[in-house]
Amino acid sequence: MGYSCFVLALFYIVLLHLCTQRAKGADPTAAGFTSLPLNSSNFVIQRPYDLPQSARYSFINGVHRLWVYSTDKPHSPTSKTKPRTEIRIVGYDYSSGVWQFEGHGFVPNGTTGVCVMQLFGAYGHATTLMMRVYNGTLTYYRTPIILDIYDRWFRLNVIHDVGAGEVWVFIDGVLKLKAPDHGGASHYFKCGVYAQDKDSNYMESHWKGIKVLKKM
Ligand SMILES: *[C@@H]1O[C@H](CO)[C@@H](O)[C@H](O)[C@H]1NC(C)=O
Ligand SMILES: *[C@@H]1O[C@H](CO)[C@@H](O)[C@H](O)[C@H]1NC(C)=O
Ligand SMILES: *[C@@H]1O[C@H](CO)[C@@H](O)[C@H](O)[C@H]1NC(C)=O
């Protein structure tokens, strides 16, 4: 009896060890996702319609820098929205599946009342998700996510599971929010600066290492 108990105990210890190793290694932003090819043709820069791209956007050493003033014009002459300078990712609009945006963002002190990343497309709303900055706090719409966001790089991962109707937000690899999506038939990712309420006169964000991933 002693021997078989010992073998059984050993078996469970090994099983437990394997399970904890698996749990440690299971990064939900990596597991099962494939990074899709992206090049400059996938990045359309939306900016005040009366200005050249170089007046509100630069791409130097792999860093996209986007800025806008609260007094700027919208991105098209017919638009009634507030000013924006945003990267609109094209080529990967989706209506089903599990998709993910990854990017390293930076928001300088003073930029406030602004959307820095959005998941476009919803039913009865414009967006499925907006990550904004108000007075140094990174928010999901108006819900605080991270209190101290100014002047540092952070990694943002947003997962949208269309079938489950859910969005997941990770900051620096840590799950910070799970929320229902807002329906809608077609979606895409954007990042940059898009003025919201109580916007500062000047708004800026930087982005690097942008990836679009999909669960295959
Ligand atoms: C970008 O990728 C697309 C296919 O995904 C390809 O057709 C195009 O030639 C590429 N453009 C550049 C500038 O590499
Ligand atoms: C941002 O700038 C203001 C005004 O210069 C300063 O008072 C504040 O401490 C700064 N905040 C951070 C997080 O650096
Ligand atoms: C940000 O701070 C300013 C000045 O203290 C304040 O007027 C404004 O209401 C704050 N905005 C938000 C969204 O808390």
XYZ file of N, CA, C and O and ligand atoms in Angstrom, residues 109 148 150-151, ligand 2:
30
model
N 2.732 65.023 -20.260
C 2.028 65.821 -19.245
C 1.384 67.042 -19.907
O 2.030 67.734 -20.683
N -1.571 57.196 -13.123
C -0.359 57.959 -13.442
C 0.149 57.604 -14.818
O 1.054 56.808 -14.935
N 1.091 59.949 -17.390
C 1.908 60.936 -18.097
C 3.400 60.576 -18.147
O 3.952 60.046 -17.177
N 4.005 60.912 -19.276
C 5.468 60.920 -19.420
C 6.133 59.566 -19.213
O 7.254 59.497 -18.714
C 2.675 68.081 -14.952
O 2.978 69.453 -15.069
C 2.450 70.248 -14.034
C 2.686 71.710 -14.389
O 3.978 71.927 -14.876
C 3.108 69.841 -12.733
O 2.565 70.583 -11.668
C 2.814 68.365 -12.475
O 3.461 67.897 -11.326
C 3.240 67.514 -13.673
N 2.770 66.150 -13.478
C 3.559 65.099 -13.686
C 2.910 63.759 -13.479
O 4.725 65.185 -14.016
